[in-house]
């Protein structure tokens, strides 16, 4: 049996909440569980207003609609990210300026953002890779100076913080994912966090297909109709029930994930000290939410060899993003700048299994397989430093 990279886990009462929603007679969107989840996220993470969506991609689409991009408007974001960070802005006709990663972390190199800002720039998107915070003070200062909107891709970042503030609660917008591969999961699911109150009223309309239905149900208007553009972003209340069930157990989920992460780190740090690979760096201002544990190998060949070696030894290890500036869709649209750090992480990074039910004894055996890779005789394929 191969140890899978990820395995979804129902933490407790999810099924009961689905049943409750079904018996309540309200299984479409914006029901009881949706409202409970909104309140829970707003209170726990200090978010002004939450809107549950069917995915993080959808949360981004809502944000892109709210920003009202005009064709030619520009948005700056890292190249080392998932397509969902970029697609919603392309759909609105915006132009993307991809930025490079830091040399020692996959996150956007905040110091290179200012050189990409011009008269057409409207927004900056940051991705907190692996749930590790981007230096948000710097990002928000740039945004204030140039009058830009900040969107945090918090897909990896439930229960992660920057200087005590929850990720997703700092920028004008934050977008969460509850996809099967994330810490808190409903299969497919997401949430738009709005921290600038100026956007809340319109968000409610865009969320409800461009109608003032929410105001109608509050008794503020006597009939509801088509008042703006919008789409169908609401998940069923049964999905919200699953999210509520997961969040009831968020502390134990997080504790377990961080325990697994720390064990990997403890066992694999000696390889870093020998110069054989690198383990993730967590800046002092950030918190580790145990979203994913990655390694950086010296080059692409050794990375691919390590993935093959682990897969041949019963461990599903996987690489991560291909840089978007070089993607089939975007390459011809890119402005030609080299983004060497994004390329570097794309070619050298690999992720190890990390999920709630992974026993610590398996973490130990996976780590031992990583260690034994360096003792196996394929290591002649490249020069080991030291
Ligand atoms: C998973 C992910 C998304 C997309 O999330 P969905 O809920 O699947 O739409 C967006 N950005 C990043 C960085 C992700 O990892």
mmCIF file of C-alpha atoms and ligand atoms in Angstrom:
data_model
loop_
_atom_site.group_PDB
_atom_site.id
_atom_site.type_symbol
_atom_site.label_atom_id
_atom_site.label_comp_id
_atom_site.label_asym_id
_atom_site.label_seq_id
_atom_site.Cartn_x
_atom_site.Cartn_y
_atom_site.Cartn_z
ATOM 1 C CA UNK A 1 0.000 0.000 0.000
ATOM 2 C CA UNK A 2 1.281 3.444 -0.915
ATOM 3 C CA UNK A 3 0.989 6.220 1.671
ATOM 4 C CA UNK A 4 -1.144 8.812 -0.137
ATOM 5 C CA UNK A 5 -0.146 12.471 -0.341
ATOM 6 C CA UNK A 6 -3.515 13.551 1.040
ATOM 7 C CA UNK A 7 -6.581 11.921 2.548
ATOM 8 C CA UNK A 8 -9.756 13.842 3.388
ATOM 9 C CA UNK A 9 -11.075 13.415 6.913
ATOM 10 C CA UNK A 10 -14.445 14.021 8.509
ATOM 11 C CA UNK A 11 -13.701 15.397 11.929
ATOM 12 C CA UNK A 12 -16.895 14.593 13.805
ATOM 13 C CA UNK A 13 -20.402 15.835 13.177
ATOM 14 C CA UNK A 14 -20.263 16.736 9.466
ATOM 15 C CA UNK A 15 -22.739 14.019 8.424
ATOM 16 C CA UNK A 16 -25.125 14.970 11.222
ATOM 17 C CA UNK A 17 -25.021 18.611 10.055
ATOM 18 C CA UNK A 18 -25.815 17.528 6.474
ATOM 19 C CA UNK A 19 -28.809 15.593 7.799
ATOM 20 C CA UNK A 20 -29.898 18.536 9.974
ATOM 21 C CA UNK A 21 -29.759 20.883 6.985
ATOM 22 C CA UNK A 22 -31.790 18.414 4.916
ATOM 23 C CA UNK A 23 -34.483 18.086 7.602
ATOM 24 C CA UNK A 24 -34.582 21.838 8.236
ATOM 25 C CA UNK A 25 -36.201 22.324 4.848
ATOM 26 C CA UNK A 26 -33.534 24.813 3.718
ATOM 27 C CA UNK A 27 -30.766 23.183 1.689
ATOM 28 C CA UNK A 28 -30.069 25.987 -0.788
ATOM 29 C CA UNK A 29 -27.550 28.734 -0.021
ATOM 30 C CA UNK A 30 -27.527 31.288 2.814
ATOM 31 C CA UNK A 31 -29.300 29.035 5.305
ATOM 32 C CA UNK A 32 -28.609 28.475 8.998
ATOM 33 C CA UNK A 33 -25.249 26.767 8.610
ATOM 34 C CA UNK A 34 -24.040 29.389 6.142
ATOM 35 C CA UNK A 35 -24.867 32.103 8.680
ATOM 36 C CA UNK A 36 -23.198 30.143 11.490
ATOM 37 C CA UNK A 37 -20.028 29.785 9.388
ATOM 38 C CA UNK A 38 -20.002 33.486 8.494
ATOM 39 C CA UNK A 39 -20.259 34.472 12.165
ATOM 40 C CA UNK A 40 -17.682 31.910 13.229
ATOM 41 C CA UNK A 41 -15.085 33.140 10.722
ATOM 42 C CA UNK A 42 -15.842 36.811 11.375
ATOM 43 C CA UNK A 43 -15.421 36.398 15.123
ATOM 44 C CA UNK A 44 -12.549 33.936 15.205
ATOM 45 C CA UNK A 45 -10.427 35.710 12.581
ATOM 46 C CA UNK A 46 -11.471 39.349 12.919
ATOM 47 C CA UNK A 47 -12.943 39.556 9.398
ATOM 48 C CA UNK A 48 -15.474 42.333 8.703
ATOM 49 C CA UNK A 49 -17.809 40.258 6.489
ATOM 50 C CA UNK A 50 -17.640 36.728 5.086
ATOM 51 C CA UNK A 51 -19.372 35.200 2.082
ATOM 52 C CA UNK A 52 -19.280 31.441 1.697
ATOM 53 C CA UNK A 53 -18.605 30.424 -1.923
ATOM 54 C CA UNK A 54 -18.410 27.188 -3.880
ATOM 55 C CA UNK A 55 -14.605 27.504 -4.148
ATOM 56 C CA UNK A 56 -11.673 29.814 -3.537
ATOM 57 C CA UNK A 57 -11.664 30.409 -7.303
ATOM 58 C CA UNK A 58 -15.217 31.738 -6.939
ATOM 59 C CA UNK A 59 -14.194 33.950 -4.025
ATOM 60 C CA UNK A 60 -11.553 35.487 -6.323
ATOM 61 C CA UNK A 61 -14.149 35.945 -9.066
ATOM 62 C CA UNK A 62 -16.353 37.841 -6.624
ATOM 63 C CA UNK A 63 -13.409 40.040 -5.636
ATOM 64 C CA UNK A 64 -12.555 40.699 -9.291
ATOM 65 C CA UNK A 65 -16.179 41.718 -9.984
ATOM 66 C CA UNK A 66 -16.196 44.005 -6.932
ATOM 67 C CA UNK A 67 -12.977 45.735 -7.990
ATOM 68 C CA UNK A 68 -14.592 46.585 -11.349
ATOM 69 C CA UNK A 69 -11.583 46.020 -13.531
ATOM 70 C CA UNK A 70 -11.526 47.893 -16.834
ATOM 71 C CA UNK A 71 -9.732 46.183 -19.727
ATOM 72 C CA UNK A 72 -6.053 47.108 -19.489
ATOM 73 C CA UNK A 73 -6.097 47.554 -15.704
ATOM 74 C CA UNK A 74 -3.173 45.738 -14.163
ATOM 75 C CA UNK A 75 -2.820 43.391 -11.220
ATOM 76 C CA UNK A 76 0.459 42.211 -9.684
ATOM 77 C CA UNK A 77 0.767 38.672 -8.305
ATOM 78 C CA UNK A 78 3.370 35.935 -7.863
ATOM 79 C CA UNK A 79 4.021 33.552 -10.749
ATOM 80 C CA UNK A 80 4.517 30.643 -8.344
ATOM 81 C CA UNK A 81 0.852 29.983 -7.575
ATOM 82 C CA UNK A 82 -2.218 28.088 -8.736
ATOM 83 C CA UNK A 83 -4.179 29.186 -11.846
ATOM 84 C CA UNK A 84 -7.141 30.169 -9.665
ATOM 85 C CA UNK A 85 -5.198 33.157 -8.359
ATOM 86 C CA UNK A 86 -4.920 34.505 -11.911
ATOM 87 C CA UNK A 87 -7.895 33.300 -13.959
ATOM 88 C CA UNK A 88 -10.584 35.472 -12.284
ATOM 89 C CA UNK A 89 -8.671 38.636 -13.244
ATOM 90 C CA UNK A 90 -8.097 37.446 -16.824
ATOM 91 C CA UNK A 91 -11.865 36.811 -17.036
ATOM 92 C CA UNK A 92 -12.412 40.519 -16.186
ATOM 93 C CA UNK A 93 -10.008 41.630 -18.917
ATOM 94 C CA UNK A 94 -7.225 42.660 -16.550
ATOM 95 C CA UNK A 95 -3.529 42.430 -17.422
ATOM 96 C CA UNK A 96 -1.366 40.402 -15.049
ATOM 97 C CA UNK A 97 2.179 41.385 -14.067
ATOM 98 C CA UNK A 98 3.797 38.354 -12.520
ATOM 99 C CA UNK A 99 6.344 38.914 -9.759
ATOM 100 C CA UNK A 100 9.161 36.650 -8.659
ATOM 101 C CA UNK A 101 9.402 34.630 -5.428
ATOM 102 C CA UNK A 102 11.922 35.353 -2.688
ATOM 103 C CA UNK A 103 15.234 33.516 -3.038
ATOM 104 C CA UNK A 104 14.620 31.541 0.161
ATOM 105 C CA UNK A 105 10.820 31.201 0.177
ATOM 106 C CA UNK A 106 8.156 30.594 -2.491
ATOM 107 C CA UNK A 107 6.228 33.711 -1.360
ATOM 108 C CA UNK A 108 6.235 36.860 -3.529
ATOM 109 C CA UNK A 109 9.335 39.052 -3.227
ATOM 110 C CA UNK A 110 7.601 42.105 -1.791
ATOM 111 C CA UNK A 111 10.599 44.341 -2.513
ATOM 112 C CA UNK A 112 10.208 43.830 -6.266
ATOM 113 C CA UNK A 113 6.517 44.832 -6.340
ATOM 114 C CA UNK A 114 7.036 48.596 -6.493
ATOM 115 C CA UNK A 115 9.017 48.399 -9.756
ATOM 116 C CA UNK A 116 5.949 46.755 -11.365
ATOM 117 C CA UNK A 117 3.502 49.485 -10.323
ATOM 118 C CA UNK A 118 2.390 52.002 -12.962
ATOM 119 C CA UNK A 119 -0.664 54.227 -13.660
ATOM 120 C CA UNK A 120 -2.764 51.214 -14.694
ATOM 121 C CA UNK A 121 -2.060 49.112 -11.617
ATOM 122 C CA UNK A 122 -5.203 48.501 -9.550
ATOM 123 C CA UNK A 123 -4.405 45.602 -7.254
ATOM 124 C CA UNK A 124 -1.790 43.388 -5.620
ATOM 125 C CA UNK A 125 -2.514 39.722 -4.945
ATOM 126 C CA UNK A 126 -0.330 37.936 -2.415
ATOM 127 C CA UNK A 127 -0.321 34.173 -1.831
ATOM 128 C CA UNK A 128 0.625 32.966 1.647
ATOM 129 C CA UNK A 129 2.358 29.827 0.385
ATOM 130 C CA UNK A 130 2.068 26.821 2.712
ATOM 131 C CA UNK A 131 0.128 29.077 5.087
ATOM 132 C CA UNK A 132 3.274 31.128 5.793
ATOM 133 C CA UNK A 133 2.531 34.846 5.834
ATOM 134 C CA UNK A 134 3.835 37.324 3.282
ATOM 135 C CA UNK A 135 5.261 40.436 5.007
ATOM 136 C CA UNK A 136 1.892 42.226 5.056
ATOM 137 C CA UNK A 137 3.056 45.491 6.675
ATOM 138 C CA UNK A 138 5.195 46.148 3.615
ATOM 139 C CA UNK A 139 2.419 45.144 1.214
ATOM 140 C CA UNK A 140 -0.193 47.334 2.913
ATOM 141 C CA UNK A 141 2.197 50.304 3.013
ATOM 142 C CA UNK A 142 2.763 49.987 -0.749
ATOM 143 C CA UNK A 143 -0.981 49.715 -1.314
ATOM 144 C CA UNK A 144 -1.650 52.862 0.703
ATOM 145 C CA UNK A 145 1.132 54.779 -1.044
ATOM 146 C CA UNK A 146 -0.129 53.877 -4.547
ATOM 147 C CA UNK A 147 -3.847 53.584 -3.750
ATOM 148 C CA UNK A 148 -4.070 49.880 -4.619
ATOM 149 C CA UNK A 149 -6.389 47.096 -3.519
ATOM 150 C CA UNK A 150 -4.836 44.081 -1.762
ATOM 151 C CA UNK A 151 -6.239 40.576 -2.111
ATOM 152 C CA UNK A 152 -4.814 37.802 0.050
ATOM 153 C CA UNK A 153 -4.882 34.311 -1.424
ATOM 154 C CA UNK A 154 -5.476 32.553 1.884
ATOM 155 C CA UNK A 155 -6.220 29.156 0.289
ATOM 156 C CA UNK A 156 -3.489 27.577 2.456
ATOM 157 C CA UNK A 157 -3.984 29.862 5.396
ATOM 158 C CA UNK A 158 -6.871 28.934 7.650
ATOM 159 C CA UNK A 159 -5.673 29.353 11.238
ATOM 160 C CA UNK A 160 -2.454 31.153 10.284
ATOM 161 C CA UNK A 161 -1.403 34.605 11.482
ATOM 162 C CA UNK A 162 0.857 37.568 10.732
ATOM 163 C CA UNK A 163 1.941 39.514 13.833
ATOM 164 C CA UNK A 164 -1.198 38.227 15.569
ATOM 165 C CA UNK A 165 -3.617 39.061 12.730
ATOM 166 C CA UNK A 166 -5.347 36.196 10.919
ATOM 167 C CA UNK A 167 -4.321 35.756 7.305
ATOM 168 C CA UNK A 168 -7.233 36.768 5.095
ATOM 169 C CA UNK A 169 -8.203 39.548 7.534
ATOM 170 C CA UNK A 170 -5.488 42.049 6.558
ATOM 171 C CA UNK A 171 -5.961 42.949 2.876
ATOM 172 C CA UNK A 172 -9.110 44.545 1.431
ATOM 173 C CA UNK A 173 -10.108 40.998 0.464
ATOM 174 C CA UNK A 174 -9.082 37.491 1.480
ATOM 175 C CA UNK A 175 -9.972 34.252 -0.320
ATOM 176 C CA UNK A 176 -10.079 30.918 1.515
ATOM 177 C CA UNK A 177 -10.311 27.410 0.066
ATOM 178 C CA UNK A 178 -11.991 24.384 1.597
ATOM 179 C CA UNK A 179 -10.917 22.061 -1.200
ATOM 180 C CA UNK A 180 -10.220 18.447 -0.273
ATOM 181 C CA UNK A 181 -6.469 19.143 -0.087
ATOM 182 C CA UNK A 182 -6.692 22.022 2.410
ATOM 183 C CA UNK A 183 -6.562 21.939 6.245
ATOM 184 C CA UNK A 184 -10.311 22.489 6.580
ATOM 185 C CA UNK A 185 -12.273 20.785 3.853
ATOM 186 C CA UNK A 186 -15.779 20.490 2.439
ATOM 187 C CA UNK A 187 -14.654 18.717 -0.748
ATOM 188 C CA UNK A 188 -15.097 21.843 -2.832
ATOM 189 C CA UNK A 189 -15.708 25.128 -1.084
ATOM 190 C CA UNK A 190 -14.369 28.586 -0.362
ATOM 191 C CA UNK A 191 -15.002 31.895 1.316
ATOM 192 C CA UNK A 192 -14.540 35.536 0.427
ATOM 193 C CA UNK A 193 -13.450 37.668 3.368
ATOM 194 C CA UNK A 194 -14.146 41.383 3.007
ATOM 195 C CA UNK A 195 -12.241 43.690 5.317
ATOM 196 C CA UNK A 196 -13.033 47.028 3.638
ATOM 197 C CA UNK A 197 -16.674 47.782 4.547
ATOM 198 C CA UNK A 198 -17.112 49.835 1.361
ATOM 199 C CA UNK A 199 -17.497 46.585 -0.627
ATOM 200 C CA UNK A 200 -19.947 44.726 1.598
ATOM 201 C CA UNK A 201 -23.268 45.973 0.259
ATOM 202 C CA UNK A 202 -22.428 45.274 -3.375
ATOM 203 C CA UNK A 203 -20.851 41.908 -2.477
ATOM 204 C CA UNK A 204 -24.182 40.737 -1.091
ATOM 205 C CA UNK A 205 -25.818 41.507 -4.457
ATOM 206 C CA UNK A 206 -23.083 39.961 -6.616
ATOM 207 C CA UNK A 207 -23.180 36.861 -4.385
ATOM 208 C CA UNK A 208 -26.952 36.492 -4.991
ATOM 209 C CA UNK A 209 -26.855 36.558 -8.814
ATOM 210 C CA UNK A 210 -27.065 40.356 -9.084
ATOM 211 C CA UNK A 211 -30.292 40.628 -7.073
ATOM 212 C CA UNK A 212 -31.176 42.379 -3.817
ATOM 213 C CA UNK A 213 -32.582 39.115 -2.476
ATOM 214 C CA UNK A 214 -30.684 39.344 0.826
ATOM 215 C CA UNK A 215 -32.110 42.813 1.529
ATOM 216 C CA UNK A 216 -35.578 41.450 0.682
ATOM 217 C CA UNK A 217 -35.264 38.657 3.265
ATOM 218 C CA UNK A 218 -34.236 41.228 5.865
ATOM 219 C CA UNK A 219 -37.424 43.145 5.011
ATOM 220 C CA UNK A 220 -35.496 46.165 3.684
ATOM 221 C CA UNK A 221 -37.178 46.103 0.246
ATOM 222 C CA UNK A 222 -40.683 44.813 -0.546
ATOM 223 C CA UNK A 223 -39.673 42.810 -3.625
ATOM 224 C CA UNK A 224 -36.352 41.757 -5.041
ATOM 225 C CA UNK A 225 -35.038 42.045 -8.564
ATOM 226 C CA UNK A 226 -32.066 42.433 -10.853
ATOM 227 C CA UNK A 227 -29.996 45.378 -9.654
ATOM 228 C CA UNK A 228 -26.384 44.665 -10.725
ATOM 229 C CA UNK A 229 -24.145 42.069 -12.374
ATOM 230 C CA UNK A 230 -23.577 38.910 -10.358
ATOM 231 C CA UNK A 231 -23.404 35.149 -10.452
ATOM 232 C CA UNK A 232 -24.323 32.107 -8.399
ATOM 233 C CA UNK A 233 -21.601 31.909 -5.785
ATOM 234 C CA UNK A 234 -23.493 30.333 -2.868
ATOM 235 C CA UNK A 235 -22.864 26.739 -1.834
ATOM 236 C CA UNK A 236 -25.707 24.582 -0.569
ATOM 237 C CA UNK A 237 -26.355 24.811 3.181
ATOM 238 C CA UNK A 238 -25.416 21.113 3.442
ATOM 239 C CA UNK A 239 -21.868 22.070 2.391
ATOM 240 C CA UNK A 240 -21.932 24.851 4.985
ATOM 241 C CA UNK A 241 -22.896 22.146 7.523
ATOM 242 C CA UNK A 242 -19.763 20.205 6.606
ATOM 243 C CA UNK A 243 -17.658 23.355 7.068
ATOM 244 C CA UNK A 244 -19.289 23.994 10.432
ATOM 245 C CA UNK A 245 -18.507 20.410 11.508
ATOM 246 C CA UNK A 246 -14.874 20.793 10.466
ATOM 247 C CA UNK A 247 -14.528 24.117 12.268
ATOM 248 C CA UNK A 248 -15.921 22.616 15.489
ATOM 249 C CA UNK A 249 -12.777 20.446 15.453
ATOM 250 C CA UNK A 250 -10.347 23.031 14.092
ATOM 251 C CA UNK A 251 -8.119 23.014 17.185
ATOM 252 C CA UNK A 252 -7.505 19.263 17.116
ATOM 253 C CA UNK A 253 -7.036 19.271 13.320
ATOM 254 C CA UNK A 254 -4.441 22.009 13.619
ATOM 255 C CA UNK A 255 -2.682 20.429 16.560
ATOM 256 C CA UNK A 256 -2.275 17.175 14.657
ATOM 257 C CA UNK A 257 -1.075 18.830 11.439
ATOM 258 C CA UNK A 258 1.502 20.950 13.251
ATOM 259 C CA UNK A 259 2.682 17.893 15.173
ATOM 260 C CA UNK A 260 3.261 16.035 11.877
ATOM 261 C CA UNK A 261 5.015 19.080 10.384
ATOM 262 C CA UNK A 262 7.296 19.454 13.400
ATOM 263 C CA UNK A 263 8.213 15.770 13.335
ATOM 264 C CA UNK A 264 9.213 15.954 9.652
ATOM 265 C CA UNK A 265 11.228 19.059 10.406
ATOM 266 C CA UNK A 266 13.000 17.496 13.367
ATOM 267 C CA UNK A 267 13.932 14.345 11.438
ATOM 268 C CA UNK A 268 14.961 16.046 8.186
ATOM 269 C CA UNK A 269 16.796 19.093 9.556
ATOM 270 C CA UNK A 270 20.063 17.112 9.820
ATOM 271 C CA UNK A 271 19.969 16.687 6.009
ATOM 272 C CA UNK A 272 19.784 20.460 5.681
ATOM 273 C CA UNK A 273 22.717 20.837 8.067
ATOM 274 C CA UNK A 274 24.690 18.527 5.758
ATOM 275 C CA UNK A 275 23.731 20.708 2.779
ATOM 276 C CA UNK A 276 21.777 17.922 1.057
ATOM 277 C CA UNK A 277 18.387 19.647 0.888
ATOM 278 C CA UNK A 278 16.452 22.536 2.404
ATOM 279 C CA UNK A 279 13.486 22.425 4.772
ATOM 280 C CA UNK A 280 10.869 25.226 4.874
ATOM 281 C CA UNK A 281 11.801 28.576 6.410
ATOM 282 C CA UNK A 282 9.234 30.250 8.695
ATOM 283 C CA UNK A 283 9.931 33.973 9.256
ATOM 284 C CA UNK A 284 9.750 35.221 12.857
ATOM 285 C CA UNK A 285 6.594 37.279 12.145
ATOM 286 C CA UNK A 286 4.672 34.264 10.792
ATOM 287 C CA UNK A 287 2.921 31.273 12.310
ATOM 288 C CA UNK A 288 3.141 27.724 10.981
ATOM 289 C CA UNK A 289 -0.350 26.267 10.399
ATOM 290 C CA UNK A 290 0.942 22.877 9.223
ATOM 291 C CA UNK A 291 -0.634 23.189 5.792
ATOM 292 C CA UNK A 292 2.136 21.475 3.886
ATOM 293 C CA UNK A 293 5.644 20.185 4.392
ATOM 294 C CA UNK A 294 7.958 20.700 1.464
ATOM 295 C CA UNK A 295 11.585 20.009 0.716
ATOM 296 C CA UNK A 296 13.861 21.740 -1.730
ATOM 297 C CA UNK A 297 16.342 19.538 -3.540
ATOM 298 C CA UNK A 298 19.543 20.926 -5.119
ATOM 299 C CA UNK A 299 18.218 20.768 -8.700
ATOM 300 C CA UNK A 300 15.419 19.437 -10.885
ATOM 301 C CA UNK A 301 17.057 16.097 -11.592
ATOM 302 C CA UNK A 302 17.565 15.244 -7.923
ATOM 303 C CA UNK A 303 14.023 16.466 -7.147
ATOM 304 C CA UNK A 304 12.546 14.170 -9.780
ATOM 305 C CA UNK A 305 14.769 11.322 -8.597
ATOM 306 C CA UNK A 306 13.610 11.827 -5.011
ATOM 307 C CA UNK A 307 9.937 11.772 -6.094
ATOM 308 C CA UNK A 308 10.560 8.560 -8.099
ATOM 309 C CA UNK A 309 12.472 7.018 -5.222
ATOM 310 C CA UNK A 310 9.728 7.762 -2.698
ATOM 311 C CA UNK A 311 6.977 6.594 -5.056
ATOM 312 C CA UNK A 312 8.866 3.353 -5.696
ATOM 313 C CA UNK A 313 9.124 2.934 -1.929
ATOM 314 C CA UNK A 314 5.446 3.327 -1.123
ATOM 315 C CA UNK A 315 5.248 7.109 -0.523
ATOM 316 C CA UNK A 316 3.297 9.454 -2.743
ATOM 317 C CA UNK A 317 5.409 12.623 -2.929
ATOM 318 C CA UNK A 318 4.469 15.362 -5.393
ATOM 319 C CA UNK A 319 5.921 18.529 -6.926
ATOM 320 C CA UNK A 320 3.936 21.762 -6.894
ATOM 321 C CA UNK A 321 3.139 24.754 -9.142
ATOM 322 C CA UNK A 322 4.515 25.267 -12.614
ATOM 323 C CA UNK A 323 5.220 29.019 -12.851
ATOM 324 C CA UNK A 324 2.256 30.756 -14.476
ATOM 325 C CA UNK A 325 4.402 33.158 -16.542
ATOM 326 C CA UNK A 326 5.668 30.116 -18.470
ATOM 327 C CA UNK A 327 2.320 28.329 -18.760
ATOM 328 C CA UNK A 328 0.914 27.405 -22.167
ATOM 329 C CA UNK A 329 -1.871 29.950 -21.713
ATOM 330 C CA UNK A 330 0.203 32.854 -20.436
ATOM 331 C CA UNK A 331 3.720 32.557 -21.943
ATOM 332 C CA UNK A 332 2.838 34.613 -25.034
ATOM 333 C CA UNK A 333 1.170 37.262 -22.826
ATOM 334 C CA UNK A 334 4.100 37.610 -20.426
ATOM 335 C CA UNK A 335 6.240 40.724 -20.662
ATOM 336 C CA UNK A 336 9.446 38.733 -20.985
ATOM 337 C CA UNK A 337 11.013 39.334 -17.552
ATOM 338 C CA UNK A 338 12.896 36.382 -16.096
ATOM 339 C CA UNK A 339 11.550 35.132 -12.759
ATOM 340 C CA UNK A 340 14.388 32.844 -11.690
ATOM 341 C CA UNK A 341 13.217 32.154 -8.135
ATOM 342 C CA UNK A 342 9.748 31.073 -9.272
ATOM 343 C CA UNK A 343 11.436 28.778 -11.813
ATOM 344 C CA UNK A 344 13.715 27.469 -9.092
ATOM 345 C CA UNK A 345 10.895 26.512 -6.703
ATOM 346 C CA UNK A 346 8.949 24.934 -9.565
ATOM 347 C CA UNK A 347 11.875 22.683 -10.437
ATOM 348 C CA UNK A 348 13.289 21.816 -6.992
ATOM 349 C CA UNK A 349 10.374 21.647 -4.563
ATOM 350 C CA UNK A 350 8.539 18.486 -3.481
ATOM 351 C CA UNK A 351 5.799 17.918 -0.948
ATOM 352 C CA UNK A 352 5.508 15.015 1.500
ATOM 353 C CA UNK A 353 2.259 13.395 2.721
ATOM 354 C CA UNK A 354 0.518 15.458 5.409
ATOM 355 C CA UNK A 355 -3.040 14.731 6.529
ATOM 356 C CA UNK A 356 -4.894 14.352 9.812
ATOM 357 C CA UNK A 357 -4.875 10.566 9.962
ATOM 358 C CA UNK A 358 -1.188 10.147 9.098
ATOM 359 C CA UNK A 359 0.316 8.339 12.106
ATOM 360 C CA UNK A 360 3.559 9.753 13.500
ATOM 361 C CA UNK A 361 5.136 6.319 12.952
ATOM 362 C CA UNK A 362 4.447 6.814 9.213
ATOM 363 C CA UNK A 363 6.054 10.259 9.358
ATOM 364 C CA UNK A 364 9.103 8.556 10.811
ATOM 365 C CA UNK A 365 9.200 5.918 8.084
ATOM 366 C CA UNK A 366 8.661 8.492 5.312
ATOM 367 C CA UNK A 367 11.484 10.606 6.749
ATOM 368 C CA UNK A 368 13.716 7.528 6.910
ATOM 369 C CA UNK A 369 13.023 6.922 3.227
ATOM 370 C CA UNK A 370 14.064 10.486 2.416
ATOM 371 C CA UNK A 371 17.258 9.892 4.395
ATOM 372 C CA UNK A 372 17.902 6.531 2.713
ATOM 373 C CA UNK A 373 17.582 8.195 -0.709
ATOM 374 C CA UNK A 374 20.935 9.829 -0.042
ATOM 375 C CA UNK A 375 22.466 6.465 0.848
ATOM 376 C CA UNK A 376 21.086 4.678 -2.236
ATOM 377 C CA UNK A 377 23.420 4.279 -5.166
ATOM 378 C CA UNK A 378 21.542 6.558 -7.593
ATOM 379 C CA UNK A 379 23.218 9.499 -5.848
ATOM 380 C CA UNK A 380 26.066 9.276 -8.399
ATOM 381 C CA UNK A 381 23.660 11.039 -10.777
ATOM 382 C CA UNK A 382 24.592 14.404 -9.328
ATOM 383 C CA UNK A 383 27.289 15.904 -7.158
ATOM 384 C CA UNK A 384 26.515 15.875 -3.472
ATOM 385 C CA UNK A 385 27.884 18.973 -1.796
ATOM 386 C CA UNK A 386 30.051 18.452 1.310
HETATM 387 C C1 LIG B 1 -6.276 25.417 -3.771
HETATM 388 C C2 LIG B 1 -5.847 26.785 -4.174
HETATM 389 C C3 LIG B 1 -6.701 27.685 -4.828
HETATM 390 C C4 LIG B 1 -8.037 27.281 -5.364
HETATM 391 O O1 LIG B 1 -8.901 26.794 -4.453
HETATM 392 P P1 LIG B 1 -10.307 26.160 -4.933
HETATM 393 O O2 LIG B 1 -11.111 26.176 -3.680
HETATM 394 O O3 LIG B 1 -9.995 24.794 -5.430
HETATM 395 O O4 LIG B 1 -10.870 27.046 -5.985
HETATM 396 C C5 LIG B 1 -6.281 28.972 -5.054
HETATM 397 N N1 LIG B 1 -5.048 29.376 -4.684
HETATM 398 C C6 LIG B 1 -4.182 28.542 -4.082
HETATM 399 C C7 LIG B 1 -2.844 29.060 -3.677
HETATM 400 C C8 LIG B 1 -4.550 27.215 -3.835
HETATM 401 O O5 LIG B 1 -3.664 26.376 -3.269
#
